[in-house]
C-alpha positions as a Markdown table, in Angstrom:
| # | Residue | x | y | z |
|---|---|---|---|---|
| 1 | Unk | -17.9 | -43.9 | 74.0 |
| 2 | Unk | -18.2 | -40.8 | 72.4 |
| 3 | Unk | -15.9 | -37.7 | 71.9 |
| 4 | Unk | -17.7 | -35.9 | 74.5 |
| 5 | Unk | -17.6 | -38.9 | 77.1 |
| 6 | Unk | -14.0 | -39.2 | 76.9 |
| 7 | Unk | -13.4 | -35.3 | 76.9 |
| 8 | Unk | -11.6 | -33.5 | 79.4 |
| 9 | Unk | -11.6 | -29.7 | 79.6 |
| 10 | Unk | -9.7 | -28.1 | 82.2 |
| 11 | Unk | -10.9 | -25.3 | 84.6 |
| 12 | Unk | -8.9 | -21.9 | 83.4 |
| 13 | Unk | -8.9 | -21.9 | 79.3 |
| 14 | Unk | -7.5 | -18.3 | 78.1 |
| 15 | Unk | -8.4 | -17.7 | 74.6 |
| 16 | Unk | -5.7 | -16.4 | 72.7 |
| 17 | Unk | -8.0 | -14.8 | 68.8 |
| 18 | Unk | -7.6 | -11.4 | 68.2 |
| 19 | Unk | -9.2 | -10.7 | 65.1 |
| 20 | Unk | -11.9 | -9.0 | 64.1 |
| 21 | Unk | -15.7 | -9.7 | 63.9 |
| 22 | Unk | -16.5 | -12.5 | 61.8 |
| 23 | Unk | -13.7 | -14.6 | 63.3 |
| 24 | Unk | -15.0 | -13.7 | 67.2 |
| 25 | Unk | -18.4 | -14.8 | 65.9 |
| 26 | Unk | -16.9 | -18.7 | 65.1 |
| 27 | Unk | -15.1 | -18.3 | 68.2 |
| 28 | Unk | -18.8 | -18.5 | 70.4 |
| 29 | Unk | -19.3 | -22.8 | 69.4 |
| 30 | Unk | -15.9 | -23.3 | 70.4 |
| 31 | Unk | -16.3 | -21.4 | 74.4 |
| 32 | Unk | -19.8 | -23.3 | 74.4 |
| 33 | Unk | -18.9 | -26.2 | 73.5 |
| 34 | Unk | -16.2 | -26.1 | 76.2 |
| 35 | Unk | -18.7 | -24.9 | 78.9 |
| 36 | Unk | -21.8 | -27.8 | 77.8 |
| 37 | Unk | -18.7 | -30.2 | 79.0 |
| 38 | Unk | -17.1 | -28.1 | 82.0 |
| 39 | Unk | -19.7 | -25.8 | 83.3 |
| 40 | Unk | -17.7 | -24.4 | 85.7 |
| 41 | Unk | -14.5 | -24.0 | 83.2 |
| 42 | Unk | -13.5 | -20.4 | 83.6 |
| 43 | Unk | -12.9 | -18.6 | 80.0 |
| 44 | Unk | -10.3 | -15.4 | 79.6 |
| 45 | Unk | -10.8 | -14.0 | 75.9 |
| 46 | Unk | -8.0 | -12.0 | 74.3 |
| 47 | Unk | -9.2 | -10.1 | 71.9 |
| 48 | Unk | -10.0 | -6.3 | 70.0 |
| 49 | Unk | -11.8 | -3.7 | 71.5 |
| 50 | Unk | -14.6 | -3.8 | 68.7 |
| 51 | Unk | -15.3 | -7.1 | 68.6 |
| 52 | Unk | -14.9 | -7.3 | 72.6 |
| 53 | Unk | -18.4 | -5.0 | 72.4 |
| 54 | Unk | -20.4 | -8.1 | 70.2 |
| 55 | Unk | -19.3 | -10.9 | 73.3 |
| 56 | Unk | -19.0 | -8.8 | 76.0 |
| 57 | Unk | -21.8 | -10.0 | 78.3 |
| 58 | Unk | -21.6 | -13.7 | 76.7 |
| 59 | Unk | -22.5 | -16.5 | 79.0 |
| 60 | Unk | -19.6 | -18.0 | 78.4 |
| 61 | Unk | -17.8 | -15.0 | 78.5 |
| 62 | Unk | -15.9 | -14.6 | 81.7 |
| 63 | Unk | -13.2 | -12.1 | 81.7 |
| 64 | Unk | -12.0 | -10.6 | 78.4 |
| 65 | Unk | -8.2 | -9.1 | 78.1 |
| 66 | Unk | -8.4 | -6.5 | 75.7 |
| 67 | Unk | -5.3 | -6.6 | 73.0 |
| 68 | Unk | -5.5 | -2.7 | 71.2 |
| 69 | Unk | -3.7 | -2.9 | 68.0 |
| 70 | Unk | -3.7 | 0.4 | 67.2 |
| 71 | Unk | -1.4 | 1.2 | 70.4 |
| 72 | Unk | 1.7 | -0.4 | 68.1 |
| 73 | Unk | 4.3 | -2.5 | 70.6 |
| 74 | Unk | 2.9 | -0.8 | 73.8 |
| 75 | Unk | 0.2 | -2.8 | 73.1 |
| 76 | Unk | 2.3 | -5.9 | 73.7 |
| 77 | Unk | 3.9 | -4.5 | 77.2 |
| 78 | Unk | 0.6 | -3.4 | 78.5 |
| 79 | Unk | -0.7 | -7.1 | 77.6 |
| 80 | Unk | 2.0 | -8.1 | 79.2 |
| 81 | Unk | 1.2 | -6.9 | 82.4 |
| 82 | Unk | -1.9 | -8.1 | 82.3 |
| 83 | Unk | -0.8 | -11.8 | 82.0 |
| 84 | Unk | 1.9 | -11.5 | 84.4 |
| 85 | Unk | -0.6 | -11.1 | 87.0 |
| 86 | Unk | -2.9 | -14.8 | 85.8 |
| 87 | Unk | -1.8 | -18.6 | 85.4 |
| 88 | Unk | -4.4 | -20.5 | 82.9 |
| 89 | Unk | -4.8 | -24.6 | 82.9 |
| 90 | Unk | -4.4 | -24.7 | 79.1 |
| 91 | Unk | -4.0 | -21.6 | 75.9 |
| 92 | Unk | -5.6 | -21.8 | 72.8 |
| 93 | Unk | -3.8 | -19.7 | 70.3 |
| 94 | Unk | -6.8 | -19.5 | 67.8 |
| 95 | Unk | -4.4 | -17.7 | 65.0 |
| 96 | Unk | -1.2 | -18.6 | 63.0 |
| 97 | Unk | 0.3 | -15.2 | 62.8 |
| 98 | Unk | 3.4 | -13.7 | 64.8 |
| 99 | Unk | 1.1 | -11.1 | 67.2 |
| 100 | Unk | -1.0 | -14.1 | 68.4 |
| 101 | Unk | 2.5 | -16.1 | 69.3 |
| 102 | Unk | 3.8 | -13.3 | 70.2 |
| 103 | Unk | 0.8 | -12.9 | 73.0 |
| 104 | Unk | 0.6 | -17.0 | 73.5 |
| 105 | Unk | 4.2 | -16.9 | 74.9 |
| 106 | Unk | 3.0 | -14.2 | 77.7 |
| 107 | Unk | 0.8 | -16.6 | 79.2 |
| 108 | Unk | 1.4 | -19.0 | 82.6 |
| 109 | Unk | 0.1 | -21.7 | 81.9 |
| 110 | Unk | 1.2 | -25.7 | 81.7 |
| 111 | Unk | -0.5 | -26.3 | 78.2 |
| 112 | Unk | -0.3 | -24.5 | 74.9 |
| 113 | Unk | -2.9 | -25.5 | 71.4 |
| 114 | Unk | -2.0 | -24.3 | 68.9 |
| 115 | Unk | -1.9 | -24.9 | 65.1 |
| 116 | Unk | 0.2 | -27.1 | 63.6 |
| 117 | Unk | 3.7 | -26.2 | 61.6 |
| 118 | Unk | 2.1 | -26.4 | 58.8 |
| 119 | Unk | -1.0 | -24.6 | 58.9 |
| 120 | Unk | 1.1 | -22.2 | 62.0 |
| 121 | Unk | 2.6 | -18.7 | 60.1 |
| 122 | Unk | 5.8 | -15.9 | 61.1 |
| 123 | Unk | 6.8 | -19.4 | 63.6 |
| 124 | Unk | 3.9 | -19.0 | 65.1 |
| 125 | Unk | 4.0 | -22.7 | 66.4 |
| 126 | Unk | 7.5 | -22.0 | 68.2 |
| 127 | Unk | 5.1 | -20.2 | 71.3 |
| 128 | Unk | 2.5 | -23.7 | 71.6 |
| 129 | Unk | 3.9 | -26.6 | 73.2 |
| 130 | Unk | 0.5 | -29.2 | 71.8 |
| 131 | Unk | -0.3 | -28.5 | 68.1 |
| 132 | Unk | -3.4 | -29.7 | 66.6 |
| 133 | Unk | -3.0 | -32.0 | 63.9 |
| 134 | Unk | -2.1 | -31.3 | 60.6 |
| 135 | Unk | -4.5 | -31.5 | 58.0 |
| 136 | Unk | -5.8 | -30.0 | 54.8 |
| 137 | Unk | -7.6 | -25.8 | 55.3 |
| 138 | Unk | -11.1 | -25.6 | 55.8 |
| 139 | Unk | -14.0 | -24.1 | 56.4 |
| 140 | Unk | -12.5 | -21.0 | 59.1 |
| 141 | Unk | -15.5 | -22.6 | 61.6 |
| 142 | Unk | -14.3 | -26.3 | 61.1 |
| 143 | Unk | -10.7 | -25.0 | 61.2 |
| 144 | Unk | -11.3 | -23.8 | 64.7 |
| 145 | Unk | -13.6 | -27.2 | 65.7 |
| 146 | Unk | -10.3 | -29.1 | 65.1 |
| 147 | Unk | -9.4 | -28.0 | 68.4 |
| 148 | Unk | -12.4 | -29.2 | 70.6 |
| 149 | Unk | -11.3 | -32.7 | 68.6 |
| 150 | Unk | -7.9 | -32.2 | 69.9 |
| 151 | Unk | -9.1 | -31.8 | 73.9 |
| 152 | Unk | -11.9 | -34.7 | 73.2 |
| 153 | Unk | -14.8 | -32.1 | 73.1 |
| 154 | Unk | -18.1 | -32.4 | 70.1 |
| 155 | Unk | -18.6 | -29.2 | 68.3 |
| 156 | Unk | -22.7 | -30.4 | 68.6 |
| 157 | Unk | -24.8 | -29.0 | 68.6 |
| 158 | Unk | -23.5 | -25.8 | 67.2 |
| 159 | Unk | -24.5 | -23.1 | 69.2 |
| 160 | Unk | -23.7 | -19.4 | 68.6 |
| 161 | Unk | -25.8 | -17.5 | 71.4 |
| 162 | Unk | -25.4 | -14.4 | 70.1 |
| 163 | Unk | -28.4 | -12.8 | 71.5 |
| 164 | Unk | -30.4 | -10.3 | 71.4 |
| 165 | Unk | -29.9 | -10.6 | 74.9 |
| 166 | Unk | -33.7 | -9.7 | 77.4 |
| 167 | Unk | -31.6 | -6.6 | 78.1 |
| 168 | Unk | -31.7 | -5.5 | 74.5 |
| 169 | Unk | -35.1 | -6.9 | 73.4 |
| 170 | Unk | -36.6 | -3.5 | 74.3 |
| 171 | Unk | -34.3 | -1.8 | 72.1 |
| 172 | Unk | -35.2 | -4.0 | 69.5 |
| 173 | Unk | -38.8 | -3.5 | 69.6 |
| 174 | Unk | -39.0 | 0.4 | 69.0 |
| 175 | Unk | -36.7 | -0.3 | 66.3 |
| 176 | Unk | -39.3 | -2.9 | 64.8 |
| 177 | Unk | -42.5 | -0.1 | 65.7 |
| 178 | Unk | -40.3 | 2.6 | 63.7 |
| 179 | Unk | -40.5 | 0.5 | 60.8 |
| 180 | Unk | -44.0 | -0.7 | 58.6 |
| 181 | Unk | -42.4 | -2.9 | 56.3 |
| 182 | Unk | -40.1 | -6.1 | 56.9 |
| 183 | Unk | -36.4 | -5.7 | 57.0 |
| 184 | Unk | -34.0 | -5.8 | 54.4 |
| 185 | Unk | -30.7 | -4.9 | 56.0 |
| 186 | Unk | -27.8 | -3.8 | 53.3 |
| 187 | Unk | -24.2 | -4.2 | 54.6 |
| 188 | Unk | -22.5 | -1.0 | 52.6 |
| 189 | Unk | -18.6 | -1.8 | 52.9 |
| 190 | Unk | -16.2 | -4.0 | 54.4 |
| 191 | Unk | -12.7 | -3.7 | 56.1 |
| 192 | Unk | -11.2 | -4.5 | 52.8 |
| 193 | Unk | -11.7 | -2.3 | 49.2 |
| 194 | Unk | -11.7 | -5.9 | 47.7 |
| 195 | Unk | -14.3 | -7.3 | 49.3 |
| 196 | Unk | -16.5 | -4.4 | 48.7 |
| 197 | Unk | -19.7 | -4.3 | 46.0 |
| 198 | Unk | -20.2 | -1.0 | 44.4 |
| 199 | Unk | -22.5 | 1.5 | 45.8 |
| 200 | Unk | -24.4 | 2.1 | 42.8 |
| 201 | Unk | -25.3 | -1.1 | 42.5 |
| 202 | Unk | -26.2 | -1.3 | 46.3 |
| 203 | Unk | -28.6 | 1.8 | 45.8 |
| 204 | Unk | -30.3 | -0.5 | 42.1 |
| 205 | Unk | -31.3 | -2.9 | 44.4 |
| 206 | Unk | -32.2 | -1.0 | 47.8 |
| 207 | Unk | -34.2 | 0.3 | 45.3 |
| 208 | Unk | -35.9 | -3.3 | 43.6 |
| 209 | Unk | -36.4 | -4.2 | 47.3 |
| 210 | Unk | -38.6 | -1.7 | 48.3 |
| 211 | Unk | -40.6 | -1.5 | 45.0 |
| 212 | Unk | -40.7 | -5.0 | 44.1 |
| 213 | Unk | -40.8 | -7.0 | 47.4 |
| 214 | Unk | -42.3 | -4.9 | 49.9 |
| 215 | Unk | -39.3 | -4.5 | 52.1 |
| 216 | Unk | -37.7 | -1.2 | 54.9 |
| 217 | Unk | -34.3 | -1.3 | 53.2 |
| 218 | Unk | -32.1 | -0.4 | 56.4 |
| 219 | Unk | -27.9 | 0.3 | 55.8 |
| 220 | Unk | -26.1 | -1.4 | 58.5 |
| 221 | Unk | -22.2 | -1.6 | 59.2 |
| 222 | Unk | -19.6 | 0.6 | 61.1 |
| 223 | Unk | -18.8 | 4.5 | 60.2 |
| 224 | Unk | -15.1 | 3.7 | 58.5 |
| 225 | Unk | -14.8 | 6.2 | 55.5 |
| 226 | Unk | -15.4 | 3.8 | 53.1 |
| 227 | Unk | -18.3 | 2.9 | 54.4 |
| 228 | Unk | -19.7 | 6.6 | 55.0 |
| 229 | Unk | -19.0 | 7.2 | 51.0 |
| 230 | Unk | -21.1 | 3.9 | 50.0 |
| 231 | Unk | -24.1 | 5.6 | 52.3 |
| 232 | Unk | -23.8 | 9.2 | 50.6 |
| 233 | Unk | -23.5 | 7.5 | 47.2 |
| 234 | Unk | -27.0 | 5.3 | 47.7 |
| 235 | Unk | -28.5 | 7.9 | 49.7 |
| 236 | Unk | -27.9 | 10.2 | 46.6 |
| 237 | Unk | -28.7 | 7.4 | 43.8 |
| 238 | Unk | -31.6 | 5.5 | 45.3 |
| 239 | Unk | -35.5 | 6.9 | 44.5 |
| 240 | Unk | -36.7 | 5.5 | 48.0 |
| 241 | Unk | -34.0 | 6.6 | 50.8 |
| 242 | Unk | -33.1 | 3.6 | 52.7 |
| 243 | Unk | -32.9 | 4.1 | 56.6 |
| 244 | Unk | -29.7 | 4.6 | 57.7 |
| 245 | Unk | -28.2 | 2.7 | 61.3 |
| 246 | Unk | -24.4 | 2.7 | 60.1 |
| 247 | Unk | -22.6 | 3.6 | 63.6 |
| 248 | Unk | -25.1 | 1.5 | 65.9 |
| 249 | Unk | -23.4 | -0.4 | 67.5 |
| 250 | Unk | -22.5 | -4.0 | 67.1 |
| 251 | Unk | -25.1 | -5.0 | 70.0 |
| 252 | Unk | -27.6 | -2.6 | 68.2 |
| 253 | Unk | -26.6 | -3.8 | 64.9 |
| 254 | Unk | -27.2 | -7.8 | 66.4 |
| 255 | Unk | -30.7 | -6.6 | 67.4 |
| 256 | Unk | -31.1 | -5.3 | 64.3 |
| 257 | Unk | -30.4 | -8.0 | 61.4 |
| 258 | Unk | -32.3 | -10.5 | 64.1 |
| 259 | Unk | -35.3 | -8.3 | 63.2 |
| 260 | Unk | -34.3 | -8.1 | 59.4 |
| 261 | Unk | -36.3 | -10.6 | 57.2 |
| 262 | Unk | -33.4 | -10.4 | 54.6 |
| 263 | Unk | -29.5 | -9.9 | 54.8 |
| 264 | Unk | -27.4 | -9.0 | 52.2 |
| 265 | Unk | -23.6 | -8.9 | 52.5 |
| 266 | Unk | -20.1 | -9.4 | 51.3 |
| 267 | Unk | -17.7 | -11.5 | 53.2 |
| 268 | Unk | -17.8 | -9.3 | 56.6 |
| 269 | Unk | -18.3 | -9.8 | 60.5 |
| 270 | Unk | -22.6 | -8.8 | 59.7 |
| 271 | Unk | -22.6 | -11.8 | 57.3 |
| 272 | Unk | -21.4 | -14.0 | 60.3 |
| 273 | Unk | -23.6 | -12.4 | 62.2 |
| 274 | Unk | -26.1 | -13.6 | 61.0 |
| 275 | Unk | -25.6 | -16.9 | 60.1 |
| 276 | Unk | -25.8 | -17.3 | 63.8 |
| 277 | Unk | -29.0 | -15.3 | 64.3 |
| 278 | Unk | -30.6 | -18.0 | 61.8 |
| 279 | Unk | -31.1 | -15.0 | 59.3 |
| 280 | Unk | -31.2 | -15.7 | 55.8 |
| 281 | Unk | -28.2 | -13.6 | 54.1 |
| 282 | Unk | -27.6 | -13.1 | 50.7 |
| 283 | Unk | -24.1 | -13.7 | 50.6 |
| 284 | Unk | -21.2 | -11.3 | 48.1 |
| 285 | Unk | -18.6 | -13.5 | 48.0 |
| 286 | Unk | -15.6 | -12.9 | 45.1 |
| 287 | Unk | -12.6 | -12.0 | 46.4 |
| 288 | Unk | -12.7 | -14.5 | 49.3 |
| 289 | Unk | -13.5 | -18.4 | 48.7 |
| 290 | Unk | -16.8 | -18.8 | 49.9 |
| 291 | Unk | -15.9 | -22.4 | 50.7 |
| 292 | Unk | -13.0 | -21.1 | 53.7 |
| 293 | Unk | -15.1 | -17.7 | 54.5 |
| 294 | Unk | -19.0 | -18.2 | 53.7 |
| 295 | Unk | -21.9 | -19.2 | 55.8 |
| 296 | Unk | -21.5 | -21.9 | 58.0 |
| 297 | Unk | -23.6 | -24.9 | 57.3 |
| 298 | Unk | -27.1 | -22.3 | 55.9 |
| 299 | Unk | -28.0 | -19.9 | 53.2 |
| 300 | Unk | -26.1 | -21.7 | 50.3 |
| 301 | Unk | -28.7 | -21.6 | 47.6 |
| 302 | Unk | -28.1 | -17.4 | 49.0 |
| 303 | Unk | -24.3 | -17.2 | 48.0 |
| 304 | Unk | -23.1 | -15.1 | 44.4 |
| 305 | Unk | -20.0 | -17.0 | 43.6 |
| 306 | Unk | -18.1 | -14.8 | 41.7 |
| 307 | Unk | -14.9 | -16.1 | 42.9 |
| 308 | Unk | -14.8 | -19.1 | 41.0 |
| 309 | Unk | -14.9 | -18.9 | 36.8 |
| 310 | Unk | -17.9 | -20.9 | 35.3 |
| 311 | Unk | -17.8 | -24.0 | 36.0 |
| 312 | Unk | -14.8 | -24.4 | 38.2 |
| 313 | Unk | -14.2 | -27.0 | 40.6 |
| 314 | Unk | -12.2 | -24.9 | 43.2 |
| 315 | Unk | -10.8 | -25.9 | 46.6 |
| 316 | Unk | -10.7 | -24.3 | 49.8 |
| 317 | Unk | -7.6 | -22.5 | 49.8 |
| 318 | Unk | -6.3 | -19.4 | 51.5 |
| 319 | Unk | -6.5 | -17.6 | 48.1 |
| 320 | Unk | -7.5 | -14.5 | 47.7 |
| 321 | Unk | -8.7 | -12.9 | 44.1 |
| 322 | Unk | -8.6 | -9.1 | 43.6 |
| 323 | Unk | -11.3 | -7.9 | 40.9 |
| 324 | Unk | -13.7 | -10.2 | 40.8 |
| 325 | Unk | -16.6 | -8.7 | 43.4 |
| 326 | Unk | -17.7 | -6.4 | 40.3 |
| 327 | Unk | -18.2 | -9.6 | 38.3 |
| 328 | Unk | -21.7 | -9.3 | 40.6 |
| 329 | Unk | -24.8 | -7.7 | 38.2 |
| 330 | Unk | -27.6 | -6.1 | 40.2 |
| 331 | Unk | -29.5 | -9.0 | 38.1 |
| 332 | Unk | -27.7 | -11.4 | 39.9 |
| 333 | Unk | -28.3 | -10.1 | 43.4 |
| 334 | Unk | -31.8 | -9.8 | 43.0 |
| 335 | Unk | -32.2 | -13.4 | 42.0 |
| 336 | Unk | -31.4 | -14.4 | 44.8 |
| 337 | Unk | -33.7 | -12.4 | 46.6 |
| 338 | Unk | -36.5 | -14.2 | 44.3 |
| 339 | Unk | -34.6 | -17.1 | 45.4 |
| 340 | Unk | -35.3 | -15.9 | 49.6 |
| 341 | Unk | -38.6 | -15.1 | 48.8 |
| 342 | Unk | -40.0 | -18.2 | 47.2 |
| 343 | Unk | -37.9 | -20.4 | 50.2 |
| 344 | Unk | -37.2 | -18.0 | 53.0 |
| 345 | Unk | -40.0 | -15.6 | 53.1 |
| 346 | Unk | -42.4 | -15.4 | 56.2 |
| 347 | Unk | -45.8 | -14.0 | 57.2 |
| 348 | Unk | -44.7 | -11.4 | 59.1 |
| 349 | Unk | -41.1 | -10.9 | 59.2 |
């Protein structure tokens, strides 16, 4: 009997995943798999306001409950009130930290599934009564799939269904009509300075993309102070000024990335959105382990790995390595652009 045939998915499930955009992308194949087994299951997802704008309206998300960490302790009292009105058959806690454990504790459900005690941090395991089997650290996406395995559910085929959705296609079409070259989207910065690549080097790459590869460069991301500063540096230094779409919002970002021939990104949410959309992405990795947080299953030949030392066979760990992003030189990125051109570039995109 197959794993999926043996699966039993209850009718009312709460997902606790209150992290950033990249993690939200990794959750989508999990809830899609649950819906394949039980199309009538109601999925309630507890997450932060930012990532909520990415997944609101997704076919597998029935309800979103917001956890706004900027409110401090008031965020816990607010979500406790919301959860007191609801009962679930199963809660799946996909995070290892205390705040997710506290929120899981607020839920009313007979079964609360979380990480094994070895991987759960901050006594998070105290808030669950079922746990996935202990095993070594894996890619984040595979780690989430362990929860499906615990329920007897197969993750295959891995599906994100992130869009663009039908009502978003007109905006995407107008965006495409406003450019006269294939689009290369550059993600200017991340949530952590240690994961960023120097903006002056992005300017050099932008000029080469325009002059040598015939691409229209678009800057994408949010409007944090570091992203805006990177934008200023790039626009000041580049001979061919890129178009900036910073602050477009996550749903328009999906449309832009989907319309892109190439995406260039450090380890941050848009990288994983690009993978979900099956858009070639050059990944600049130095601070975080590419085997744990890099592009899932796709575009490994486009990874620039500054995390490992030459010849190092490192394992999948949660160790971060500060100071390594500056190891990546402009020529390293352009060499990967040549790989993209030889292997992925298609006419008309």
